[in-house]
Amino acid sequence: MNAGWIRVGQGFDIHRFSDDPTRVLVLGGSVFDGERGLEGHSDADVISHACSDALLGAAGLGDIGMHFPDTDQRWKGADSLTLLRHVMSLVGQQRWSVANIDCAVVCERPKLAPRRDEMQATLTQIVGAPVTIKGNRAERLGAIGRDEGIACFATALLVHDDAADARDGTAGDRDHDADDPDDHDADDHAEAPPAVDARQETP
């Protein structure tokens, strides 16, 4: 497979805990009742935000702050899963498909393990590919270790749709004449998708 058909993106998000008692804590689309909420323009779901950031970066579409700036009132209090769905539509328009997303959440609280399957299932359904979540403690180091907020790192792997098209287009030829030394995979000659200009208007 042509290396140009594969892209990797890294995403990051961090929010401090809010002193507003009306804020709810949302992580991976799940509401954690009884926990302090996070400050943010939207619902401050750091896991969903990091996933969106990783997808945008892998597709060459900028970052989450560019598409959903905190100066835009349209996104005030927004459901971060709605933002993730919008990001998926942008990625799909560039003919990229998600292979998987892996998330590392750093926090002292809440405990993620009891809700891990629920969060992973929600994000996987939206992304259409496996989303995994790992919980990590900061071991009392820095602001996160002092229980001042939550951070999340995400890594996304994308595969361009033309890679599958190239494989499908050459399958019959390979079966027809597998011994022909001049019969190479179309992947070897296919051009990588062009770079995308990330400077586009915010939705």
Short mmCIF file of C-alpha atoms in Angstrom, two decimals:
data_model
loop_
_atom_site.label_atom_id
_atom_site.label_comp_id
_atom_site.label_asym_id
_atom_site.label_seq_id
_atom_site.Cartn_x
_atom_site.Cartn_y
_atom_site.Cartn_z
CA MET A 1 0.00 0.00 0.00
CA ASN A 2 1.24 3.45 -0.89
CA ALA A 3 2.35 5.19 2.30
CA GLY A 4 0.41 8.26 1.20
CA TRP A 5 -2.85 6.41 1.79
CA ILE A 6 -2.24 6.29 5.55
CA ARG A 7 -2.28 9.28 7.90
CA VAL A 8 -1.75 9.52 11.66
CA GLY A 9 -3.02 12.43 13.74
CA GLN A 10 -2.43 13.36 17.37
CA GLY A 11 -5.01 15.26 19.39
CA PHE A 12 -4.92 16.89 22.80
CA ASP A 13 -7.38 18.64 25.07
CA ILE A 14 -7.32 19.84 28.66
CA HIS A 15 -9.89 21.56 30.88
CA ARG A 16 -9.80 22.71 34.48
CA PHE A 17 -12.55 21.82 36.91
CA SER A 18 -15.27 24.44 37.25
CA ASP A 19 -16.49 26.07 40.45
CA ASP A 20 -19.95 26.34 38.88
CA PRO A 21 -22.15 23.77 40.64
CA THR A 22 -24.47 23.59 37.62
CA ARG A 23 -21.73 22.26 35.31
CA VAL A 24 -21.89 18.51 34.73
CA LEU A 25 -18.91 16.31 33.95
CA VAL A 26 -19.12 14.76 30.47
CA LEU A 27 -16.45 12.35 29.26
CA GLY A 28 -16.74 10.35 26.06
CA GLY A 29 -20.38 11.35 25.82
CA SER A 30 -21.18 9.92 29.28
CA VAL A 31 -22.40 12.08 32.16
CA PHE A 32 -20.64 11.43 35.48
CA ASP A 33 -23.21 12.36 38.10
CA GLY A 34 -21.89 13.73 41.37
CA GLU A 35 -18.55 14.85 39.89
CA ARG A 36 -17.39 18.41 39.34
CA GLY A 37 -17.86 19.65 35.79
CA LEU A 38 -15.14 21.10 33.61
CA GLU A 39 -14.88 24.68 32.44
CA GLY A 40 -15.37 25.18 28.73
CA HIS A 41 -17.26 26.94 25.96
CA SER A 42 -19.02 23.68 25.04
CA ASP A 43 -19.72 20.80 27.42
CA ALA A 44 -15.90 20.44 27.83
CA ASP A 45 -15.80 16.72 26.97
CA VAL A 46 -12.01 16.36 26.79
CA ILE A 47 -12.14 12.84 25.30
CA SER A 48 -14.44 13.77 22.43
CA HIS A 49 -12.45 16.96 21.84
CA ALA A 50 -9.13 15.08 21.67
CA CYS A 51 -10.65 12.58 19.21
CA SER A 52 -11.88 15.43 17.00
CA ASP A 53 -8.49 17.13 17.19
CA ALA A 54 -6.67 13.94 16.19
CA LEU A 55 -9.01 13.31 13.24
CA LEU A 56 -8.65 16.86 11.94
CA GLY A 57 -4.87 16.71 12.22
CA ALA A 58 -4.62 13.37 10.42
CA ALA A 59 -6.79 14.64 7.56
CA GLY A 60 -4.82 17.89 7.28
CA LEU A 61 -7.85 19.96 8.28
CA GLY A 62 -6.36 22.03 11.07
CA ASP A 63 -7.40 21.70 14.70
CA ILE A 64 -10.53 21.77 16.82
CA GLY A 65 -9.97 25.37 17.93
CA MET A 66 -9.99 26.55 14.34
CA HIS A 67 -13.30 24.86 13.53
CA PHE A 68 -15.06 25.50 16.85
CA PRO A 69 -13.56 28.69 18.35
CA ASP A 70 -14.67 29.73 21.83
CA THR A 71 -15.50 33.15 20.39
CA ASP A 72 -18.35 31.67 18.33
CA GLN A 73 -21.62 31.63 20.24
CA ARG A 74 -22.93 28.82 18.02
CA TRP A 75 -20.80 26.39 20.00
CA LYS A 76 -21.61 27.70 23.49
CA GLY A 77 -22.78 24.77 25.57
CA ALA A 78 -22.58 22.48 22.52
CA ASP A 79 -22.73 18.71 22.82
CA SER A 80 -19.21 17.56 21.94
CA LEU A 81 -20.57 14.44 20.25
CA THR A 82 -22.28 16.77 17.77
CA LEU A 83 -18.91 18.39 17.11
CA LEU A 84 -17.34 14.96 16.61
CA ARG A 85 -20.04 14.01 14.09
CA HIS A 86 -19.33 17.22 12.19
CA VAL A 87 -15.61 16.44 12.16
CA MET A 88 -16.38 12.96 10.81
CA SER A 89 -18.33 14.54 7.95
CA LEU A 90 -15.36 16.77 7.09
CA VAL A 91 -12.99 13.79 7.17
CA GLY A 92 -15.36 11.79 4.98
CA GLN A 93 -15.56 14.59 2.43
CA GLN A 94 -11.81 14.16 1.92
CA ARG A 95 -12.40 10.42 1.36
CA TRP A 96 -10.63 9.32 4.54
CA SER A 97 -11.91 6.42 6.66
CA VAL A 98 -11.00 5.91 10.31
CA ALA A 99 -9.08 2.75 11.19
CA ASN A 100 -9.02 3.40 14.94
CA ILE A 101 -8.55 6.03 17.65
CA ASP A 102 -6.71 5.40 20.90
CA CYS A 103 -7.15 7.79 23.84
CA ALA A 104 -5.09 8.27 27.00
CA VAL A 105 -6.94 10.23 29.70
CA VAL A 106 -4.92 11.74 32.55
CA CYS A 107 -6.84 12.55 35.73
CA GLU A 108 -7.01 11.84 39.44
CA ARG A 109 -10.79 11.54 39.33
CA PRO A 110 -13.26 10.22 38.35
CA LYS A 111 -12.52 6.52 37.99
CA LEU A 112 -12.97 5.71 34.31
CA ALA A 113 -12.90 1.91 34.39
CA PRO A 114 -16.57 1.45 35.45
CA ARG A 115 -17.72 3.55 32.46
CA ARG A 116 -15.01 2.64 29.95
CA ASP A 117 -17.10 0.24 27.85
CA GLU A 118 -19.96 2.74 27.71
CA MET A 119 -17.71 5.59 26.53
CA GLN A 120 -15.91 3.41 24.00
CA ALA A 121 -19.18 2.15 22.56
CA THR A 122 -20.56 5.68 22.17
CA LEU A 123 -17.47 7.01 20.40
CA THR A 124 -17.03 3.88 18.28
CA GLN A 125 -20.60 4.20 17.00
CA ILE A 126 -20.00 7.79 15.89
CA VAL A 127 -16.57 7.22 14.39
CA GLY A 128 -17.44 3.92 12.73
CA ALA A 129 -14.20 2.34 13.93
CA PRO A 130 -12.76 1.14 17.24
CA VAL A 131 -12.15 3.86 19.84
CA THR A 132 -10.22 2.76 22.92
CA ILE A 133 -9.80 4.67 26.17
CA LYS A 134 -7.10 4.26 28.80
CA GLY A 135 -7.10 5.97 32.19
CA ASN A 136 -3.89 7.28 33.74
CA ARG A 137 -3.05 9.11 36.96
CA ALA A 138 -0.53 11.96 37.14
CA GLU A 139 0.86 10.63 40.43
CA ARG A 140 0.34 13.99 42.17
CA LEU A 141 2.57 15.78 39.64
CA GLY A 142 1.54 19.18 38.24
CA ALA A 143 -1.94 20.67 37.92
CA ILE A 144 -3.53 17.37 36.91
CA GLY A 145 -1.86 15.62 39.83
CA ARG A 146 -3.30 18.28 42.14
CA ASP A 147 -6.76 17.34 40.82
CA GLU A 148 -7.27 20.70 39.07
CA GLY A 149 -8.53 19.29 35.79
CA ILE A 150 -8.49 16.51 33.19
CA ALA A 151 -6.35 16.06 30.07
CA CYS A 152 -6.67 13.67 27.15
CA PHE A 153 -4.30 12.61 24.37
CA ALA A 154 -5.66 10.84 21.28
CA THR A 155 -4.06 9.20 18.26
CA ALA A 156 -6.10 8.57 15.11
CA LEU A 157 -5.23 6.39 12.12
CA LEU A 158 -6.88 7.20 8.80
CA VAL A 159 -6.85 5.21 5.55
CA HIS A 160 -7.75 6.88 2.26
CA ASP A 161 -10.65 5.37 0.34
CA ASP A 162 -8.51 5.25 -2.81
CA ALA A 163 -6.38 2.56 -1.15
CA ALA A 164 -9.35 0.18 -1.13
CA ASP A 165 -10.28 1.22 -4.66
CA ALA A 166 -6.76 0.42 -5.85
CA ARG A 167 -6.82 -3.00 -4.22
CA ASP A 168 -10.23 -3.82 -5.66
CA GLY A 169 -9.18 -2.68 -9.11
CA THR A 170 -6.15 -4.95 -9.27
CA ALA A 171 -7.54 -8.07 -7.60
CA GLY A 172 -8.77 -9.57 -10.86
CA ASP A 173 -5.52 -8.87 -12.70
CA ARG A 174 -3.45 -10.58 -10.00
CA ASP A 175 -5.65 -13.67 -10.11
CA HIS A 176 -5.56 -13.71 -13.90
CA ASP A 177 -1.80 -13.72 -14.26
CA ALA A 178 -0.06 -14.07 -10.93
CA ASP A 179 3.22 -15.18 -12.59
CA ASP A 180 3.60 -12.10 -14.79
CA PRO A 181 6.64 -10.15 -13.45
CA ASP A 182 5.28 -6.96 -14.99
CA ASP A 183 1.94 -7.29 -13.15
CA HIS A 184 2.36 -5.01 -10.12
CA ASP A 185 -0.19 -3.72 -7.62
CA ALA A 186 -1.87 -0.50 -8.63
CA ASP A 187 -1.06 0.72 -5.11
CA ASP A 188 2.61 0.95 -6.08
CA HIS A 189 1.85 3.46 -8.83
CA ALA A 190 -1.12 5.33 -7.42
CA GLU A 191 -0.59 8.92 -6.44
CA ALA A 192 -1.14 9.94 -2.85
CA PRO A 193 -4.12 12.23 -2.15
CA PRO A 194 -3.29 15.92 -2.41
CA ALA A 195 -2.67 17.97 0.69
CA VAL A 196 -5.73 19.77 1.97
CA ASP A 197 -5.68 23.48 2.74
CA ALA A 198 -6.88 23.68 6.32
CA ARG A 199 -7.71 27.37 6.03
CA GLN A 200 -11.42 27.04 5.55
CA GLU A 201 -14.34 28.82 7.09
CA THR A 202 -15.54 27.70 10.46
CA PRO A 203 -18.83 25.81 10.17
#
